[in-house]
GROMACS .gro file of C-alpha atoms in nm:
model
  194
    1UNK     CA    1  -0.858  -1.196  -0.025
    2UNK     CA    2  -0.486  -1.233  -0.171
    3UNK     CA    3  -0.524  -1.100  -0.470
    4UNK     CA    4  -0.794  -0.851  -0.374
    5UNK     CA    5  -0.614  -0.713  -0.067
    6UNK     CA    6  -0.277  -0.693  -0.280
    7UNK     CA    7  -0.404  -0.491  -0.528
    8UNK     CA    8  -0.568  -0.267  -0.300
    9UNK     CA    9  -0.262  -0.258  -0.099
   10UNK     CA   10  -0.091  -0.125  -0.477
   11UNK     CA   11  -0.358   0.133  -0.464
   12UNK     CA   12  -0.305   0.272  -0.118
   13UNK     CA   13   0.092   0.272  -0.197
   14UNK     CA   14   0.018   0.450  -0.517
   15UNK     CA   15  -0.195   0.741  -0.361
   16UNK     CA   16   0.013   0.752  -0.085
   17UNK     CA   17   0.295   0.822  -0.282
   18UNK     CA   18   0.184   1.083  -0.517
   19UNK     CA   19   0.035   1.248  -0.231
   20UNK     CA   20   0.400   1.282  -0.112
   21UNK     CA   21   0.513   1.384  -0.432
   22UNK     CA   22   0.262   1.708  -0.408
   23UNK     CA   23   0.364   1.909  -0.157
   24UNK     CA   24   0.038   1.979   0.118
   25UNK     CA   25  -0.185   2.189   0.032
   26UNK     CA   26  -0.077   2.244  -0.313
   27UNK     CA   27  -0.247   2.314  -0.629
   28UNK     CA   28  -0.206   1.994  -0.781
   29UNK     CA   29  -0.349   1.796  -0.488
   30UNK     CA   30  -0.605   2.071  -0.390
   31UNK     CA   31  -0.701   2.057  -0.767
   32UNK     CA   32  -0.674   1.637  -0.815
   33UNK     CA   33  -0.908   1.616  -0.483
   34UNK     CA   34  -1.149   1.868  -0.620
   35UNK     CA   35  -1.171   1.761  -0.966
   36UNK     CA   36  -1.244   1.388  -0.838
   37UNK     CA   37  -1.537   1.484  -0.572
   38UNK     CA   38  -1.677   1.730  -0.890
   39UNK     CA   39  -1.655   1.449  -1.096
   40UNK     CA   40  -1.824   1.209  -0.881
   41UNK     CA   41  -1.514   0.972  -0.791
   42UNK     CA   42  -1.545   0.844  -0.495
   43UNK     CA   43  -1.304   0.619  -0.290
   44UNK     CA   44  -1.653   0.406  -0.179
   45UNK     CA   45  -1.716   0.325  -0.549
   46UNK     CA   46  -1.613  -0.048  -0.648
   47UNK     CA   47  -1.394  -0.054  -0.980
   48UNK     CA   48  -1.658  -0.234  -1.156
   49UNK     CA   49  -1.858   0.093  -1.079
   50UNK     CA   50  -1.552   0.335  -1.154
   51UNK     CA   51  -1.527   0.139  -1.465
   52UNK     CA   52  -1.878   0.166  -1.557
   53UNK     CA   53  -1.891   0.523  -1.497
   54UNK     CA   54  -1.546   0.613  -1.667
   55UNK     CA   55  -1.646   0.455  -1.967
   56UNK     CA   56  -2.014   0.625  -1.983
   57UNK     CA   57  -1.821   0.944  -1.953
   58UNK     CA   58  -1.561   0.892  -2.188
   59UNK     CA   59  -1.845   0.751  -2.483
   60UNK     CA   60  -2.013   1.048  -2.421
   61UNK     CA   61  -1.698   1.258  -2.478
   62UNK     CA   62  -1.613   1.069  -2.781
   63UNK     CA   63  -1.906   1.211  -2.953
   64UNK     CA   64  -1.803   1.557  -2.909
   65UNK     CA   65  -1.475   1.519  -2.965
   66UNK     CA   66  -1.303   1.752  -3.247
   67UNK     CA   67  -1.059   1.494  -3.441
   68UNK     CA   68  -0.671   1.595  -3.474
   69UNK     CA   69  -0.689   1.326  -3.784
   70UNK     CA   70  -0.940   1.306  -4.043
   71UNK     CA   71  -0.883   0.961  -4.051
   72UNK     CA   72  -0.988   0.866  -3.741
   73UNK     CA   73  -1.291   0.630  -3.704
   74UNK     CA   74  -1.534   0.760  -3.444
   75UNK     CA   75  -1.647   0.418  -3.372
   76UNK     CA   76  -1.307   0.219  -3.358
   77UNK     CA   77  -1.239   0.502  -3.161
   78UNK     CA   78  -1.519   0.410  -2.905
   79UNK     CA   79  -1.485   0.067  -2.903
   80UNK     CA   80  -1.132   0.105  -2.831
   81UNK     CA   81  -1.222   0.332  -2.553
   82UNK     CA   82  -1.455   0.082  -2.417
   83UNK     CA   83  -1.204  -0.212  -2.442
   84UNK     CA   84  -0.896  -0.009  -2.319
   85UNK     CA   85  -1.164   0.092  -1.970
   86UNK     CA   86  -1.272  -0.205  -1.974
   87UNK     CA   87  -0.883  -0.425  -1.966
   88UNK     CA   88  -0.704  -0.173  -1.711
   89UNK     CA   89  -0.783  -0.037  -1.324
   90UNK     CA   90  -0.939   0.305  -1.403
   91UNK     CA   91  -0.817   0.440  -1.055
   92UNK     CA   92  -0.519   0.460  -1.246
   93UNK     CA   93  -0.656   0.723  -1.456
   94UNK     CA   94  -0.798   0.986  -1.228
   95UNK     CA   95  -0.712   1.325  -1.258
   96UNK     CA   96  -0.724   1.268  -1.637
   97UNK     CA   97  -1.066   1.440  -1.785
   98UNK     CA   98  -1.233   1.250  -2.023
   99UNK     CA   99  -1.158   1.500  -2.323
  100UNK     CA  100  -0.804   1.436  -2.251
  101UNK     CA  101  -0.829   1.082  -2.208
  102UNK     CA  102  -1.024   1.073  -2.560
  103UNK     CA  103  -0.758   1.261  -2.716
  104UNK     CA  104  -0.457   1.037  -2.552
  105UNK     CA  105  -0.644   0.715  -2.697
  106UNK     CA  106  -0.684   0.901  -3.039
  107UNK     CA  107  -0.300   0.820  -3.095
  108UNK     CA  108  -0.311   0.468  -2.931
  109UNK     CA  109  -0.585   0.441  -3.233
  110UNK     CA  110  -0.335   0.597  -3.517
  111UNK     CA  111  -0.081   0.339  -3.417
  112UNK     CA  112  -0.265   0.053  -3.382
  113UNK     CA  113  -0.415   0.133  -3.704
  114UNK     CA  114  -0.216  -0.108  -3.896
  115UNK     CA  115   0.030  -0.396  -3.776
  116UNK     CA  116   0.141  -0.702  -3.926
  117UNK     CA  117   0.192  -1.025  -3.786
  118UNK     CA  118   0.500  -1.053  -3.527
  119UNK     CA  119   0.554  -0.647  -3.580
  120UNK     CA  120   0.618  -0.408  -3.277
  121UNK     CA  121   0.498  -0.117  -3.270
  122UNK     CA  122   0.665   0.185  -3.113
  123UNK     CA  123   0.551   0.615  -3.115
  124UNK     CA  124   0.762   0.866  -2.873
  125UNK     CA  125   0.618   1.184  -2.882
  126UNK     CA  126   0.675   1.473  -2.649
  127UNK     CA  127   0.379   1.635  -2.509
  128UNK     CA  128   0.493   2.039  -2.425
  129UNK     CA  129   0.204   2.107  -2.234
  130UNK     CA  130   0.269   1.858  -1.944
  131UNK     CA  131   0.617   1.845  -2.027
  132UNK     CA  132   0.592   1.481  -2.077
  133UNK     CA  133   0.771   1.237  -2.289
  134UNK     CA  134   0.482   0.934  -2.401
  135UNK     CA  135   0.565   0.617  -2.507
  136UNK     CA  136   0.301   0.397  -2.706
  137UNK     CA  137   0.358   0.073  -2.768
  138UNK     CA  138   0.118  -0.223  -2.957
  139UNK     CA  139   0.232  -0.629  -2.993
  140UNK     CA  140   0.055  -0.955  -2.936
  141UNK     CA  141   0.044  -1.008  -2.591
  142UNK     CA  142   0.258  -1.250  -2.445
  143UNK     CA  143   0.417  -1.240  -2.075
  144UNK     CA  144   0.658  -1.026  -1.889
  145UNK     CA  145   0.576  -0.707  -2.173
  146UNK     CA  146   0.514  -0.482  -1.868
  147UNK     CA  147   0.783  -0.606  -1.677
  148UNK     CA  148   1.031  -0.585  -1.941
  149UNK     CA  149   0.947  -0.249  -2.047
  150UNK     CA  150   0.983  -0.102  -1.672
  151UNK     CA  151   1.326  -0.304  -1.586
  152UNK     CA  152   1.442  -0.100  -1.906
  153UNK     CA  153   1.325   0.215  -1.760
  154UNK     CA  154   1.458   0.177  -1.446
  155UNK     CA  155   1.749   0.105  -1.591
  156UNK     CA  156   1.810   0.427  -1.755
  157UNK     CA  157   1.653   0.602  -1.449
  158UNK     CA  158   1.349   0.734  -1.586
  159UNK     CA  159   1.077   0.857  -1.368
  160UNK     CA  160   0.722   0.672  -1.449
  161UNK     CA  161   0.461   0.909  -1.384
  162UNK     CA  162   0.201   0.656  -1.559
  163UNK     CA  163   0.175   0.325  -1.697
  164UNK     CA  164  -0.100   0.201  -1.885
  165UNK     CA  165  -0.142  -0.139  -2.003
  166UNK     CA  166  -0.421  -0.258  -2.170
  167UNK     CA  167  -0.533  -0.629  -2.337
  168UNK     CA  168  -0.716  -0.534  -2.624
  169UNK     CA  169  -0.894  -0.800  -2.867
  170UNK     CA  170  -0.884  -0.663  -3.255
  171UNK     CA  171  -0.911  -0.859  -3.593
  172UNK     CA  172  -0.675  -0.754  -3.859
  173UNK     CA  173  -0.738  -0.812  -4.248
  174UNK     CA  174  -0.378  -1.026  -4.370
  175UNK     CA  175  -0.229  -0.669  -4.496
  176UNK     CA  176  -0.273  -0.590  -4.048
  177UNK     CA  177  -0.521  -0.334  -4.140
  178UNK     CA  178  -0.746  -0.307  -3.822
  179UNK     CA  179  -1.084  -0.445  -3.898
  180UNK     CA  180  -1.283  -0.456  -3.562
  181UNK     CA  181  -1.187  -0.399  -3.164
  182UNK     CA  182  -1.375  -0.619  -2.917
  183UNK     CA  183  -1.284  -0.962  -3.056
  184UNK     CA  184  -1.019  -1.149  -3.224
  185UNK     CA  185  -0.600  -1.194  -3.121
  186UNK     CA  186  -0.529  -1.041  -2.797
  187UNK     CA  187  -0.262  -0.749  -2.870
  188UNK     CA  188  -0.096  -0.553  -2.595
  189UNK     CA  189  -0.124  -0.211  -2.581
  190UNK     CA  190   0.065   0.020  -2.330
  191UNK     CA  191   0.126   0.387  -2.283
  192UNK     CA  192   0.364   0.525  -2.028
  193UNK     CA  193   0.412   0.896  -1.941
  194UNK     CA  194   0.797   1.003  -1.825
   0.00000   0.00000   0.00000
């Protein structure tokens, strides 16, 4: 129950804090609440069942979904859907509808597209509609990545309103031209809102 009742005590720190961050009875927690009982979230689900769900919803989504690029590979753009569900705890992702969630991993796609050997990848990008500043990021994994990138941003003081990290098998060809997502090198791949 250690690890099980830690993370779940992460969870209930994590609502209960944005839940003080939104004043009572505002919009955005009137809206979060509703949006999650409409979409069927519900706290009795297990995360293998959130999972499950999330990832139904956001295949479904993908094959509607209007490219930005024309290079972007519907199916890469699946599987890496289904791998990036699969590799992080989806309670972490509520709120987000699944068009907008398809859309965020859209760019995760475009920069993971190609990447050599030992090569870090990097894309800032400011989103005006949320106000948000997005970091993507893409290496091999290898430990303390997530630490390392928070100490840094507590350093300069910036405010994480997310943090997604997900372990995502790909195969490259030797130029680092992505092949194939669901096997292969493990490569880290982490977005974080400020």
């Amino acid at each position: 129950t250690g690890r099980v009742g830690a993370r779940s005590g992460v969870f209930v720190r994590r609502r209960v804090r944005w839940l003080r961050s939104a004043p009572a009875g505002s919009a955005l927690a009137r809206t979060s609440c509703e949006s999650h009982r409409r979409a069927g979230w519900s706290e009795r689900m297990s995360p293998r069942q959130l999972t499950s769900r999330l990832i139904n919803e956001v295949q479904q989504a993908v094959t509607t979904f209007q490219p930005t690029r024309s290079e972007t590979d519907r199916e890469q753009l699946g599987a890496l859907a289904k791998a990036v569900l699969a590799s992080v705890d989806v309670r972490d992702l509520r709120g987000i509808p699944s068009t907008r969630l398809v859309s965020q991993l859209e760019h995760l796609l475009a920069l993971i597209e190609r990447r050599k050997h030992g090569e870090i990848k990097i894309n800032l990008r400011y989103q005006d509609d949320t106000d948000t500043l997005v970091i993507e990021t893409c290496v091999e994994d290898q430990p303390f990545l997530v630490s390392t990138l928070r100490a840094v941003l507590a350093s300069e003081h910036y405010d994480v309103r997310r943090f997604v990290n997900a372990i995502v098998t790909v195969r490259r060809d030797p130029s680092g031209k992505l092949v194939s997502i669901g096997s292969g090198a493990s490569e880290s791949v982490m977005r974080v809102e400020l």
